[in-house]
Amino acid sequence: MTSIQAYKMIAKTFAGLEPVLAAELKELGAENIEILSRAVSFSGDKALMYKSNLWCRTALHILQPIASFPVMDDRQLYDKISDIPWWEYFGLQQTFSIDAVLSQSNISHSQYAVQKTKDAIVDQFRKKYDQRPSVSKDDPDMYISIHISRNFCTVSLDSSGESLYKRGYRNRGWLAPVNEALAAGLILLSGWNKNTCFLDPMCGSGTIPIEAALIALNIPPGAFRKNFGFEKWKDFDPALWTTVKKESELLRTPITHTIIGSDISGLMIRLASQNIKSAGLEQVIKLENKDFESFTPPCENGMMITNPPYGGRIGVDDITSLYKRFGDTLKRSFAGFTAWVISADKNAMKSIGLKPSKKYTVYNGPLECIFAKFELYKGSKKVNNQSHGQD
């Protein structure tokens, strides 16, 4: 592959987190940032590509587009894919996989687009070398992304490989209700300043407390991953990658406050403990095995972010009662805190009995969720504002 000094790149994320990701990229030095749907486009050098994979907490994939063209049917897709010099990007002994996303396309099935792309690539190699590389779905060397929208196709190489939400610290045998990238996005959306204690009284397997600790310590979310897609590219620069990683280690900061996760389930606490140990955060995060109604805050004020059960995710006999009890607990025990709650159950959220001061719409997979902020004042809000000289 020809070495390129400036890259156009696309970072994919969850709907609702695009501005957060754009801010992350700007902090890393990205230029020409443009917010798209579930993605952010930007430009930068190879070092920025490596840094964005290592550091972007809300990114799912970092793509490098290599070709774009109109495509009206499968024949045109095959021909245009055949025009790309694939031998410049990977060799016969390397495996590859293809992912296709279609929107308002004359080609109606993503798997058909994958098949035509695969045929074009292997036919090109056969014509040039009389041999062909193999497809691998499990652990390919090259990840190829096809995106067709309004009959316009963008072909990209996926520099991340596996999705970036797969940090590497989690026991993958259990699926988290909120994955790592979304959890980090919620924390960044909340505006937590990292200088107050942080609580999650329904922490499940620990994703939200772990991501909070990584943010507070300024540990890159990619620090635990064994590999990234770009490490098998022909133009991979090992020395540059080593420098990027070493520089990240110098940026770590000490933590001065408490991070606590609690859950009523002993099994969840054991899983959380395993994940916390895998991330090397045993000295940073404290776990408690108790119901949220029995949870006592260790400080007078701070930040709470939690993901209570909701009908689309976990069956709860009386979801309304659960949320009402949670709201009562917030009023009774957490005055002085800011509480953020994510839920796909809008009716249940009303049962909390508090008026949110801010709301975002985010997506947890296919589920549209509310992420709501509740400011828990000591006494009434009016009294609190007067004590601070506010109108």
mmCIF file of C-alpha atoms in Angstrom:
data_model
loop_
_atom_site.group_PDB
_atom_site.id
_atom_site.type_symbol
_atom_site.label_atom_id
_atom_site.label_comp_id
_atom_site.label_asym_id
_atom_site.label_seq_id
_atom_site.Cartn_x
_atom_site.Cartn_y
_atom_site.Cartn_z
ATOM 1 C CA MET A 1 0.000 0.000 0.000
ATOM 2 C CA THR A 2 1.308 3.445 -0.871
ATOM 3 C CA SER A 3 2.110 5.476 2.230
ATOM 4 C CA ILE A 4 -0.318 8.387 2.623
ATOM 5 C CA GLN A 5 0.515 11.473 4.690
ATOM 6 C CA ALA A 6 -3.078 12.667 5.112
ATOM 7 C CA TYR A 7 -6.033 10.335 5.488
ATOM 8 C CA LYS A 8 -9.743 10.894 5.260
ATOM 9 C CA MET A 9 -11.327 8.718 7.920
ATOM 10 C CA ILE A 10 -14.774 7.877 9.244
ATOM 11 C CA ALA A 11 -15.409 6.953 12.869
ATOM 12 C CA LYS A 12 -18.622 5.018 13.498
ATOM 13 C CA THR A 13 -20.577 5.327 16.739
ATOM 14 C CA PHE A 14 -24.040 4.973 18.296
ATOM 15 C CA ALA A 15 -26.864 7.313 17.317
ATOM 16 C CA GLY A 16 -26.893 10.166 19.806
ATOM 17 C CA LEU A 17 -23.159 10.027 20.569
ATOM 18 C CA GLU A 18 -21.900 11.726 17.398
ATOM 19 C CA PRO A 19 -21.125 15.095 19.105
ATOM 20 C CA VAL A 20 -19.272 13.302 21.908
ATOM 21 C CA LEU A 21 -17.121 11.407 19.414
ATOM 22 C CA ALA A 22 -16.479 14.608 17.434
ATOM 23 C CA ALA A 23 -15.185 16.244 20.633
ATOM 24 C CA GLU A 24 -12.917 13.264 21.303
ATOM 25 C CA LEU A 25 -11.469 13.451 17.802
ATOM 26 C CA LYS A 26 -10.920 17.202 18.060
ATOM 27 C CA GLU A 27 -8.984 16.717 21.289
ATOM 28 C CA LEU A 28 -6.753 14.191 19.504
ATOM 29 C CA GLY A 29 -5.968 16.729 16.781
ATOM 30 C CA ALA A 30 -8.354 15.668 14.012
ATOM 31 C CA GLU A 31 -9.212 18.187 11.300
ATOM 32 C CA ASN A 32 -12.131 18.702 8.898
ATOM 33 C CA ILE A 33 -14.518 17.150 11.429
ATOM 34 C CA GLU A 34 -18.060 16.618 10.171
ATOM 35 C CA ILE A 35 -20.888 14.994 12.117
ATOM 36 C CA LEU A 36 -22.805 12.367 10.124
ATOM 37 C CA SER A 37 -25.520 9.871 11.051
ATOM 38 C CA ARG A 38 -23.991 7.401 13.526
ATOM 39 C CA ALA A 39 -20.564 8.516 12.369
ATOM 40 C CA VAL A 40 -18.059 11.365 12.264
ATOM 41 C CA SER A 41 -15.781 12.065 9.295
ATOM 42 C CA PHE A 42 -12.383 13.656 9.863
ATOM 43 C CA SER A 43 -8.864 13.844 8.475
ATOM 44 C CA GLY A 44 -5.412 13.318 9.917
ATOM 45 C CA ASP A 45 -2.147 11.447 9.544
ATOM 46 C CA LYS A 46 -1.277 7.848 10.279
ATOM 47 C CA ALA A 47 -0.432 8.664 13.904
ATOM 48 C CA LEU A 48 -3.954 10.053 14.343
ATOM 49 C CA MET A 49 -5.411 6.842 12.910
ATOM 50 C CA TYR A 50 -3.515 4.868 15.531
ATOM 51 C CA LYS A 51 -4.443 7.323 18.320
ATOM 52 C CA SER A 52 -8.132 7.347 17.403
ATOM 53 C CA ASN A 53 -8.261 3.559 17.675
ATOM 54 C CA LEU A 54 -6.437 3.621 20.988
ATOM 55 C CA TRP A 55 -8.178 6.610 22.583
ATOM 56 C CA CYS A 56 -11.718 7.115 21.222
ATOM 57 C CA ARG A 57 -14.030 5.831 23.929
ATOM 58 C CA THR A 58 -17.253 6.216 21.923
ATOM 59 C CA ALA A 59 -16.018 4.941 18.543
ATOM 60 C CA LEU A 60 -16.985 1.511 17.223
ATOM 61 C CA HIS A 61 -14.829 1.445 14.086
ATOM 62 C CA ILE A 62 -12.295 3.752 12.436
ATOM 63 C CA LEU A 63 -12.604 3.399 8.663
ATOM 64 C CA GLN A 64 -10.270 4.598 5.910
ATOM 65 C CA PRO A 65 -12.209 5.085 2.657
ATOM 66 C CA ILE A 66 -10.272 3.938 -0.417
ATOM 67 C CA ALA A 67 -12.900 4.325 -3.171
ATOM 68 C CA SER A 68 -16.348 5.811 -3.762
ATOM 69 C CA PHE A 69 -18.651 5.633 -6.776
ATOM 70 C CA PRO A 70 -22.304 5.508 -7.845
ATOM 71 C CA VAL A 71 -23.704 1.996 -8.030
ATOM 72 C CA MET A 72 -27.070 1.221 -9.601
ATOM 73 C CA ASP A 73 -26.971 -2.581 -9.636
ATOM 74 C CA ASP A 74 -24.920 -5.648 -8.765
ATOM 75 C CA ARG A 75 -23.071 -5.655 -12.086
ATOM 76 C CA GLN A 76 -21.839 -2.115 -11.570
ATOM 77 C CA LEU A 77 -20.824 -2.959 -8.007
ATOM 78 C CA TYR A 78 -18.773 -5.914 -9.260
ATOM 79 C CA ASP A 79 -17.074 -3.791 -11.952
ATOM 80 C CA LYS A 80 -16.233 -0.906 -9.629
ATOM 81 C CA ILE A 81 -14.886 -3.205 -6.916
ATOM 82 C CA SER A 82 -12.771 -4.896 -9.622
ATOM 83 C CA ASP A 83 -11.197 -1.526 -10.468
ATOM 84 C CA ILE A 84 -9.671 -1.221 -6.981
ATOM 85 C CA PRO A 85 -6.053 -2.575 -6.919
ATOM 86 C CA TRP A 86 -6.606 -4.937 -4.024
ATOM 87 C CA TRP A 87 -3.123 -6.448 -4.248
ATOM 88 C CA GLU A 88 -1.780 -3.107 -2.985
ATOM 89 C CA TYR A 89 -3.700 -3.558 0.251
ATOM 90 C CA PHE A 90 -3.220 -7.231 1.119
ATOM 91 C CA GLY A 91 -1.574 -10.387 -0.168
ATOM 92 C CA LEU A 92 -2.545 -13.888 -1.201
ATOM 93 C CA GLN A 93 -1.638 -15.362 2.167
ATOM 94 C CA GLN A 94 -3.852 -12.935 4.084
ATOM 95 C CA THR A 95 -7.499 -13.591 4.842
ATOM 96 C CA PHE A 96 -10.274 -11.030 4.552
ATOM 97 C CA SER A 97 -13.878 -10.395 5.523
ATOM 98 C CA ILE A 98 -16.522 -8.019 4.174
ATOM 99 C CA ASP A 99 -19.258 -6.117 5.983
ATOM 100 C CA ALA A 100 -21.984 -4.318 4.029
ATOM 101 C CA VAL A 101 -24.526 -1.723 5.150
ATOM 102 C CA LEU A 102 -27.224 -0.661 2.678
ATOM 103 C CA SER A 103 -29.687 2.244 2.804
ATOM 104 C CA GLN A 104 -31.968 3.301 -0.054
ATOM 105 C CA SER A 105 -30.073 1.075 -2.473
ATOM 106 C CA ASN A 106 -31.184 -0.731 -5.628
ATOM 107 C CA ILE A 107 -29.228 -3.676 -4.211
ATOM 108 C CA SER A 108 -31.684 -4.802 -1.584
ATOM 109 C CA HIS A 109 -29.742 -7.400 0.430
ATOM 110 C CA SER A 110 -26.494 -6.743 2.281
ATOM 111 C CA GLN A 111 -25.355 -10.359 1.934
ATOM 112 C CA TYR A 112 -25.754 -10.104 -1.842
ATOM 113 C CA ALA A 113 -23.538 -7.002 -1.832
ATOM 114 C CA VAL A 114 -21.012 -8.924 0.267
ATOM 115 C CA GLN A 115 -21.074 -11.827 -2.209
ATOM 116 C CA LYS A 116 -20.556 -9.608 -5.284
ATOM 117 C CA THR A 117 -17.715 -7.753 -3.552
ATOM 118 C CA LYS A 118 -16.050 -11.019 -2.585
ATOM 119 C CA ASP A 119 -16.381 -12.347 -6.142
ATOM 120 C CA ALA A 120 -14.789 -9.215 -7.593
ATOM 121 C CA ILE A 121 -11.840 -9.382 -5.190
ATOM 122 C CA VAL A 122 -11.036 -13.069 -5.612
ATOM 123 C CA ASP A 123 -11.511 -12.914 -9.392
ATOM 124 C CA GLN A 124 -8.999 -10.066 -9.529
ATOM 125 C CA PHE A 125 -6.424 -12.076 -7.575
ATOM 126 C CA ARG A 126 -7.012 -15.162 -9.726
ATOM 127 C CA LYS A 127 -6.482 -13.119 -12.895
ATOM 128 C CA LYS A 128 -3.259 -11.588 -11.593
ATOM 129 C CA TYR A 129 -1.728 -14.500 -9.642
ATOM 130 C CA ASP A 130 -3.731 -17.556 -10.662
ATOM 131 C CA GLN A 131 -4.492 -17.935 -6.954
ATOM 132 C CA ARG A 132 -6.895 -16.287 -4.505
ATOM 133 C CA PRO A 133 -6.878 -15.272 -0.822
ATOM 134 C CA SER A 134 -9.345 -16.871 1.576
ATOM 135 C CA VAL A 135 -12.323 -15.410 3.391
ATOM 136 C CA SER A 136 -12.335 -15.684 7.182
ATOM 137 C CA LYS A 137 -15.279 -14.650 9.326
ATOM 138 C CA ASP A 138 -13.639 -15.357 12.682
ATOM 139 C CA ASP A 139 -10.217 -13.709 12.609
ATOM 140 C CA PRO A 140 -9.486 -12.086 9.220
ATOM 141 C CA ASP A 141 -6.350 -10.124 8.451
ATOM 142 C CA MET A 142 -8.248 -7.466 6.483
ATOM 143 C CA TYR A 143 -11.655 -6.027 7.328
ATOM 144 C CA ILE A 144 -13.414 -4.457 4.333
ATOM 145 C CA SER A 145 -16.465 -2.218 4.753
ATOM 146 C CA ILE A 146 -19.047 -1.547 2.023
ATOM 147 C CA HIS A 147 -21.539 1.270 2.615
ATOM 148 C CA ILE A 148 -24.200 1.980 -0.005
ATOM 149 C CA SER A 149 -26.579 4.897 0.581
ATOM 150 C CA ARG A 150 -28.820 6.413 -2.093
ATOM 151 C CA ASN A 151 -27.050 4.240 -4.675
ATOM 152 C CA PHE A 152 -23.642 5.682 -3.805
ATOM 153 C CA CYS A 153 -21.007 3.268 -2.542
ATOM 154 C CA THR A 154 -18.064 3.947 -0.239
ATOM 155 C CA VAL A 155 -15.456 1.215 0.131
ATOM 156 C CA SER A 156 -13.285 1.396 3.234
ATOM 157 C CA LEU A 157 -10.649 -0.545 5.093
ATOM 158 C CA ASP A 158 -11.536 -1.019 8.744
ATOM 159 C CA SER A 159 -8.462 -0.039 10.745
ATOM 160 C CA SER A 160 -10.040 -1.253 14.006
ATOM 161 C CA GLY A 161 -10.802 -4.858 13.116
ATOM 162 C CA GLU A 162 -13.166 -6.075 15.823
ATOM 163 C CA SER A 163 -15.477 -3.383 17.179
ATOM 164 C CA LEU A 164 -13.716 -0.976 19.527
ATOM 165 C CA TYR A 165 -16.329 -1.519 22.233
ATOM 166 C CA LYS A 166 -14.619 -4.882 22.764
ATOM 167 C CA ARG A 167 -12.037 -3.379 25.075
ATOM 168 C CA GLY A 168 -10.475 -6.655 26.145
ATOM 169 C CA TYR A 169 -11.143 -6.563 29.901
ATOM 170 C CA ARG A 170 -14.609 -8.141 29.885
ATOM 171 C CA ASN A 171 -15.559 -11.784 30.342
ATOM 172 C CA ARG A 172 -17.183 -12.131 26.918
ATOM 173 C CA GLY A 173 -19.267 -15.079 28.068
ATOM 174 C CA TRP A 174 -21.797 -12.586 29.422
ATOM 175 C CA LEU A 175 -23.385 -9.817 27.391
ATOM 176 C CA ALA A 176 -23.589 -6.449 29.107
ATOM 177 C CA PRO A 177 -26.914 -4.582 28.966
ATOM 178 C CA VAL A 178 -24.881 -1.463 28.114
ATOM 179 C CA ASN A 179 -21.709 -2.045 26.144
ATOM 180 C CA GLU A 180 -18.430 -0.325 26.863
ATOM 181 C CA ALA A 181 -18.572 2.400 24.189
ATOM 182 C CA LEU A 182 -22.123 3.394 25.135
ATOM 183 C CA ALA A 183 -21.238 3.416 28.848
ATOM 184 C CA ALA A 184 -18.293 5.722 28.172
ATOM 185 C CA GLY A 185 -20.517 7.928 26.028
ATOM 186 C CA LEU A 186 -23.061 8.287 28.840
ATOM 187 C CA ILE A 187 -20.331 9.316 31.272
ATOM 188 C CA LEU A 188 -18.932 11.890 28.837
ATOM 189 C CA LEU A 189 -22.440 13.197 28.091
ATOM 190 C CA SER A 190 -23.062 13.655 31.815
ATOM 191 C CA GLY A 191 -20.232 16.165 32.125
ATOM 192 C CA TRP A 192 -18.743 14.387 35.151
ATOM 193 C CA ASN A 193 -15.700 16.422 36.194
ATOM 194 C CA LYS A 194 -13.779 13.415 37.603
ATOM 195 C CA ASN A 195 -13.282 15.265 40.907
ATOM 196 C CA THR A 196 -16.353 13.946 42.736
ATOM 197 C CA CYS A 197 -17.271 10.444 43.838
ATOM 198 C CA PHE A 198 -19.003 8.279 41.268
ATOM 199 C CA LEU A 199 -21.722 5.721 41.993
ATOM 200 C CA ASP A 200 -23.696 3.071 40.118
ATOM 201 C CA PRO A 201 -26.170 1.358 42.478
ATOM 202 C CA MET A 202 -27.321 -1.135 39.798
ATOM 203 C CA CYS A 203 -23.933 -1.846 38.232
ATOM 204 C CA GLY A 204 -24.518 -5.338 36.830
ATOM 205 C CA SER A 205 -21.186 -6.682 35.567
ATOM 206 C CA GLY A 206 -19.439 -3.363 36.209
ATOM 207 C CA THR A 207 -19.247 -1.691 32.811
ATOM 208 C CA ILE A 208 -20.193 1.834 33.895
ATOM 209 C CA PRO A 209 -17.858 1.966 36.956
ATOM 210 C CA ILE A 210 -14.981 0.515 34.907
ATOM 211 C CA GLU A 211 -15.406 3.044 32.117
ATOM 212 C CA ALA A 212 -15.620 5.833 34.713
ATOM 213 C CA ALA A 213 -12.358 4.670 36.272
ATOM 214 C CA LEU A 214 -10.615 4.554 32.884
ATOM 215 C CA ILE A 215 -11.787 8.111 32.165
ATOM 216 C CA ALA A 216 -10.679 9.361 35.597
ATOM 217 C CA LEU A 217 -7.259 7.713 35.311
ATOM 218 C CA ASN A 218 -6.903 8.820 31.657
ATOM 219 C CA ILE A 219 -6.241 5.232 30.576
ATOM 220 C CA PRO A 220 -7.021 4.719 26.875
ATOM 221 C CA PRO A 221 -9.880 2.263 26.297
ATOM 222 C CA GLY A 222 -7.774 0.379 23.758
ATOM 223 C CA ALA A 223 -5.013 -0.312 26.270
ATOM 224 C CA PHE A 224 -6.303 -3.850 26.935
ATOM 225 C CA ARG A 225 -6.785 -4.965 23.332
ATOM 226 C CA LYS A 226 -4.420 -7.538 21.871
ATOM 227 C CA ASN A 227 -4.565 -6.180 18.331
ATOM 228 C CA PHE A 228 -6.127 -3.756 15.888
ATOM 229 C CA GLY A 229 -6.892 -4.214 12.212
ATOM 230 C CA PHE A 230 -4.233 -1.744 11.015
ATOM 231 C CA GLU A 231 -1.460 -3.900 12.492
ATOM 232 C CA LYS A 232 -1.828 -6.282 9.501
ATOM 233 C CA TRP A 233 -1.895 -3.586 6.837
ATOM 234 C CA LYS A 234 0.993 -3.429 4.391
ATOM 235 C CA ASP A 235 1.897 0.105 5.460
ATOM 236 C CA PHE A 236 1.779 -0.615 9.203
ATOM 237 C CA ASP A 237 4.480 1.347 11.044
ATOM 238 C CA PRO A 238 5.501 -0.632 14.177
ATOM 239 C CA ALA A 239 7.816 2.105 15.459
ATOM 240 C CA LEU A 240 5.101 4.749 15.211
ATOM 241 C CA TRP A 241 2.587 2.479 16.946
ATOM 242 C CA THR A 242 5.061 1.822 19.781
ATOM 243 C CA THR A 243 5.557 5.580 20.182
ATOM 244 C CA VAL A 244 1.802 6.217 20.311
ATOM 245 C CA LYS A 245 1.355 3.584 23.027
ATOM 246 C CA LYS A 246 4.306 4.818 25.088
ATOM 247 C CA GLU A 247 3.039 8.400 24.911
ATOM 248 C CA SER A 248 -0.351 7.244 26.197
ATOM 249 C CA GLU A 249 1.236 5.718 29.291
ATOM 250 C CA LEU A 250 2.752 9.090 30.212
ATOM 251 C CA LEU A 251 -0.688 10.716 30.214
ATOM 252 C CA ARG A 252 -2.153 8.650 33.050
ATOM 253 C CA THR A 253 -3.407 10.625 36.052
ATOM 254 C CA PRO A 254 -4.004 9.661 39.699
ATOM 255 C CA ILE A 255 -7.505 9.283 41.065
ATOM 256 C CA THR A 256 -8.528 11.051 44.264
ATOM 257 C CA HIS A 257 -12.169 10.099 44.716
ATOM 258 C CA THR A 258 -14.361 7.052 45.225
ATOM 259 C CA ILE A 259 -15.913 4.894 42.504
ATOM 260 C CA ILE A 260 -18.471 2.408 43.798
ATOM 261 C CA GLY A 261 -20.630 -0.160 42.050
ATOM 262 C CA SER A 262 -23.419 -2.030 43.791
ATOM 263 C CA ASP A 263 -25.895 -4.698 42.720
ATOM 264 C CA ILE A 264 -28.469 -6.932 44.393
ATOM 265 C CA SER A 265 -27.222 -9.957 42.413
ATOM 266 C CA GLY A 266 -24.278 -11.834 43.864
ATOM 267 C CA LEU A 267 -23.574 -13.339 40.445
ATOM 268 C CA MET A 268 -23.329 -9.888 38.861
ATOM 269 C CA ILE A 269 -20.987 -8.702 41.595
ATOM 270 C CA ARG A 270 -18.722 -11.722 40.981
ATOM 271 C CA LEU A 271 -18.672 -10.982 37.258
ATOM 272 C CA ALA A 272 -17.997 -7.316 37.938
ATOM 273 C CA SER A 273 -15.132 -8.282 40.232
ATOM 274 C CA GLN A 274 -13.598 -10.432 37.490
ATOM 275 C CA ASN A 275 -13.860 -7.619 34.934
ATOM 276 C CA ILE A 276 -12.426 -5.068 37.356
ATOM 277 C CA LYS A 277 -9.495 -7.350 38.121
ATOM 278 C CA SER A 278 -8.900 -7.929 34.407
ATOM 279 C CA ALA A 279 -8.712 -4.142 33.946
ATOM 280 C CA GLY A 280 -6.320 -3.801 36.886
ATOM 281 C CA LEU A 281 -8.719 -1.547 38.784
ATOM 282 C CA GLU A 282 -9.178 -3.481 42.038
ATOM 283 C CA GLN A 283 -7.660 -0.619 44.044
ATOM 284 C CA VAL A 284 -9.874 1.971 42.354
ATOM 285 C CA ILE A 285 -13.390 0.516 42.268
ATOM 286 C CA LYS A 286 -15.237 -0.714 45.354
ATOM 287 C CA LEU A 287 -18.097 -3.212 44.953
ATOM 288 C CA GLU A 288 -21.045 -3.810 47.274
ATOM 289 C CA ASN A 289 -23.595 -6.627 47.079
ATOM 290 C CA LYS A 290 -26.833 -4.960 48.149
ATOM 291 C CA ASP A 291 -30.149 -3.625 46.886
ATOM 292 C CA PHE A 292 -30.191 0.048 45.804
ATOM 293 C CA GLU A 293 -32.566 0.853 48.686
ATOM 294 C CA SER A 294 -29.886 -0.271 51.154
ATOM 295 C CA PHE A 295 -27.062 1.535 49.372
ATOM 296 C CA THR A 296 -25.564 4.358 51.436
ATOM 297 C CA PRO A 297 -23.572 7.060 49.616
ATOM 298 C CA PRO A 298 -20.055 7.463 51.055
ATOM 299 C CA CYS A 299 -19.923 11.185 50.317
ATOM 300 C CA GLU A 300 -22.187 14.233 50.555
ATOM 301 C CA ASN A 301 -22.379 14.889 46.832
ATOM 302 C CA GLY A 302 -21.244 13.341 43.607
ATOM 303 C CA MET A 303 -22.326 11.733 40.357
ATOM 304 C CA MET A 304 -24.575 8.713 39.866
ATOM 305 C CA ILE A 305 -25.042 7.028 36.488
ATOM 306 C CA THR A 306 -27.068 3.850 36.335
ATOM 307 C CA ASN A 307 -28.935 1.553 33.982
ATOM 308 C CA PRO A 308 -31.926 0.061 35.819
ATOM 309 C CA PRO A 309 -33.828 -2.909 34.381
ATOM 310 C CA TYR A 310 -36.486 -2.218 31.781
ATOM 311 C CA GLY A 311 -39.029 -4.408 30.028
ATOM 312 C CA GLY A 312 -37.204 -4.649 26.706
ATOM 313 C CA ARG A 313 -34.157 -6.040 28.461
ATOM 314 C CA ILE A 314 -35.065 -7.804 31.711
ATOM 315 C CA GLY A 315 -38.434 -9.111 32.821
ATOM 316 C CA VAL A 316 -39.491 -7.333 36.017
ATOM 317 C CA ASP A 317 -42.810 -8.209 37.650
ATOM 318 C CA ASP A 318 -43.659 -4.653 38.522
ATOM 319 C CA ILE A 319 -41.415 -2.284 36.612
ATOM 320 C CA THR A 320 -43.441 0.735 37.737
ATOM 321 C CA SER A 321 -42.945 -0.157 41.392
ATOM 322 C CA LEU A 322 -39.207 -0.661 40.864
ATOM 323 C CA TYR A 323 -38.755 2.795 39.354
ATOM 324 C CA LYS A 324 -40.949 4.417 42.018
ATOM 325 C CA ARG A 325 -38.870 2.825 44.772
ATOM 326 C CA PHE A 326 -35.723 3.981 43.010
ATOM 327 C CA GLY A 327 -37.057 7.544 42.811
ATOM 328 C CA ASP A 328 -37.998 7.471 46.502
ATOM 329 C CA THR A 329 -34.471 6.293 47.333
ATOM 330 C CA LEU A 330 -32.946 9.129 45.327
ATOM 331 C CA LYS A 331 -35.046 11.698 47.220
ATOM 332 C CA ARG A 332 -34.363 10.120 50.592
ATOM 333 C CA SER A 333 -30.663 9.234 50.440
ATOM 334 C CA PHE A 334 -28.958 11.122 47.607
ATOM 335 C CA ALA A 335 -29.593 14.809 48.218
ATOM 336 C CA GLY A 336 -26.635 16.740 46.832
ATOM 337 C CA PHE A 337 -26.046 14.227 44.023
ATOM 338 C CA THR A 338 -26.607 14.463 40.298
ATOM 339 C CA ALA A 339 -28.230 11.246 39.049
ATOM 340 C CA TRP A 340 -28.355 10.167 35.414
ATOM 341 C CA VAL A 341 -30.588 7.268 34.404
ATOM 342 C CA ILE A 342 -30.758 5.466 31.058
ATOM 343 C CA SER A 343 -33.873 3.475 30.197
ATOM 344 C CA ALA A 344 -35.897 2.371 27.185
ATOM 345 C CA ASP A 345 -39.101 2.407 29.255
ATOM 346 C CA LYS A 346 -40.534 5.941 29.074
ATOM 347 C CA ASN A 347 -43.511 5.120 31.291
ATOM 348 C CA ALA A 348 -41.301 3.607 33.961
ATOM 349 C CA MET A 349 -39.081 6.709 33.919
ATOM 350 C CA LYS A 350 -42.123 8.833 34.823
ATOM 351 C CA SER A 351 -42.569 6.670 37.916
ATOM 352 C CA ILE A 352 -39.283 7.982 39.337
ATOM 353 C CA GLY A 353 -41.332 11.004 40.387
ATOM 354 C CA LEU A 354 -38.669 13.607 39.639
ATOM 355 C CA LYS A 355 -38.530 16.110 36.811
ATOM 356 C CA PRO A 356 -35.379 15.714 34.710
ATOM 357 C CA SER A 357 -33.360 18.877 34.158
ATOM 358 C CA LYS A 358 -31.902 17.498 30.922
ATOM 359 C CA LYS A 359 -32.666 14.607 28.564
ATOM 360 C CA TYR A 360 -30.846 12.979 25.668
ATOM 361 C CA THR A 361 -32.036 10.355 23.224
ATOM 362 C CA VAL A 362 -29.501 7.566 22.769
ATOM 363 C CA TYR A 363 -29.698 4.068 21.353
ATOM 364 C CA ASN A 364 -28.775 0.871 23.141
ATOM 365 C CA GLY A 365 -28.601 -1.435 20.123
ATOM 366 C CA PRO A 366 -32.033 -1.152 18.460
ATOM 367 C CA LEU A 367 -33.668 0.268 21.599
ATOM 368 C CA GLU A 368 -34.372 3.983 21.734
ATOM 369 C CA CYS A 369 -33.522 5.123 25.240
ATOM 370 C CA ILE A 370 -33.890 8.212 27.370
ATOM 371 C CA PHE A 371 -30.794 9.371 29.238
ATOM 372 C CA ALA A 372 -32.142 11.744 31.881
ATOM 373 C CA LYS A 373 -30.486 14.001 34.448
ATOM 374 C CA PHE A 374 -31.984 14.466 37.913
ATOM 375 C CA GLU A 375 -30.540 17.141 40.197
ATOM 376 C CA LEU A 376 -31.131 16.079 43.783
ATOM 377 C CA TYR A 377 -31.165 19.165 45.979
ATOM 378 C CA LYS A 378 -31.033 19.301 49.748
ATOM 379 C CA GLY A 379 -34.409 20.741 50.666
ATOM 380 C CA SER A 380 -36.424 22.310 47.882
ATOM 381 C CA LYS A 381 -34.868 23.578 44.678
ATOM 382 C CA LYS A 382 -36.149 27.074 45.464
ATOM 383 C CA VAL A 383 -34.433 27.107 48.856
ATOM 384 C CA ASN A 384 -31.238 25.698 47.353
ATOM 385 C CA ASN A 385 -31.140 28.362 44.640
ATOM 386 C CA GLN A 386 -31.723 31.170 47.168
ATOM 387 C CA SER A 387 -28.888 29.880 49.348
ATOM 388 C CA HIS A 388 -26.600 30.216 46.331
ATOM 389 C CA GLY A 389 -27.805 33.698 45.443
ATOM 390 C CA GLN A 390 -29.679 32.543 42.367
ATOM 391 C CA ASP A 391 -32.995 33.860 41.028
#
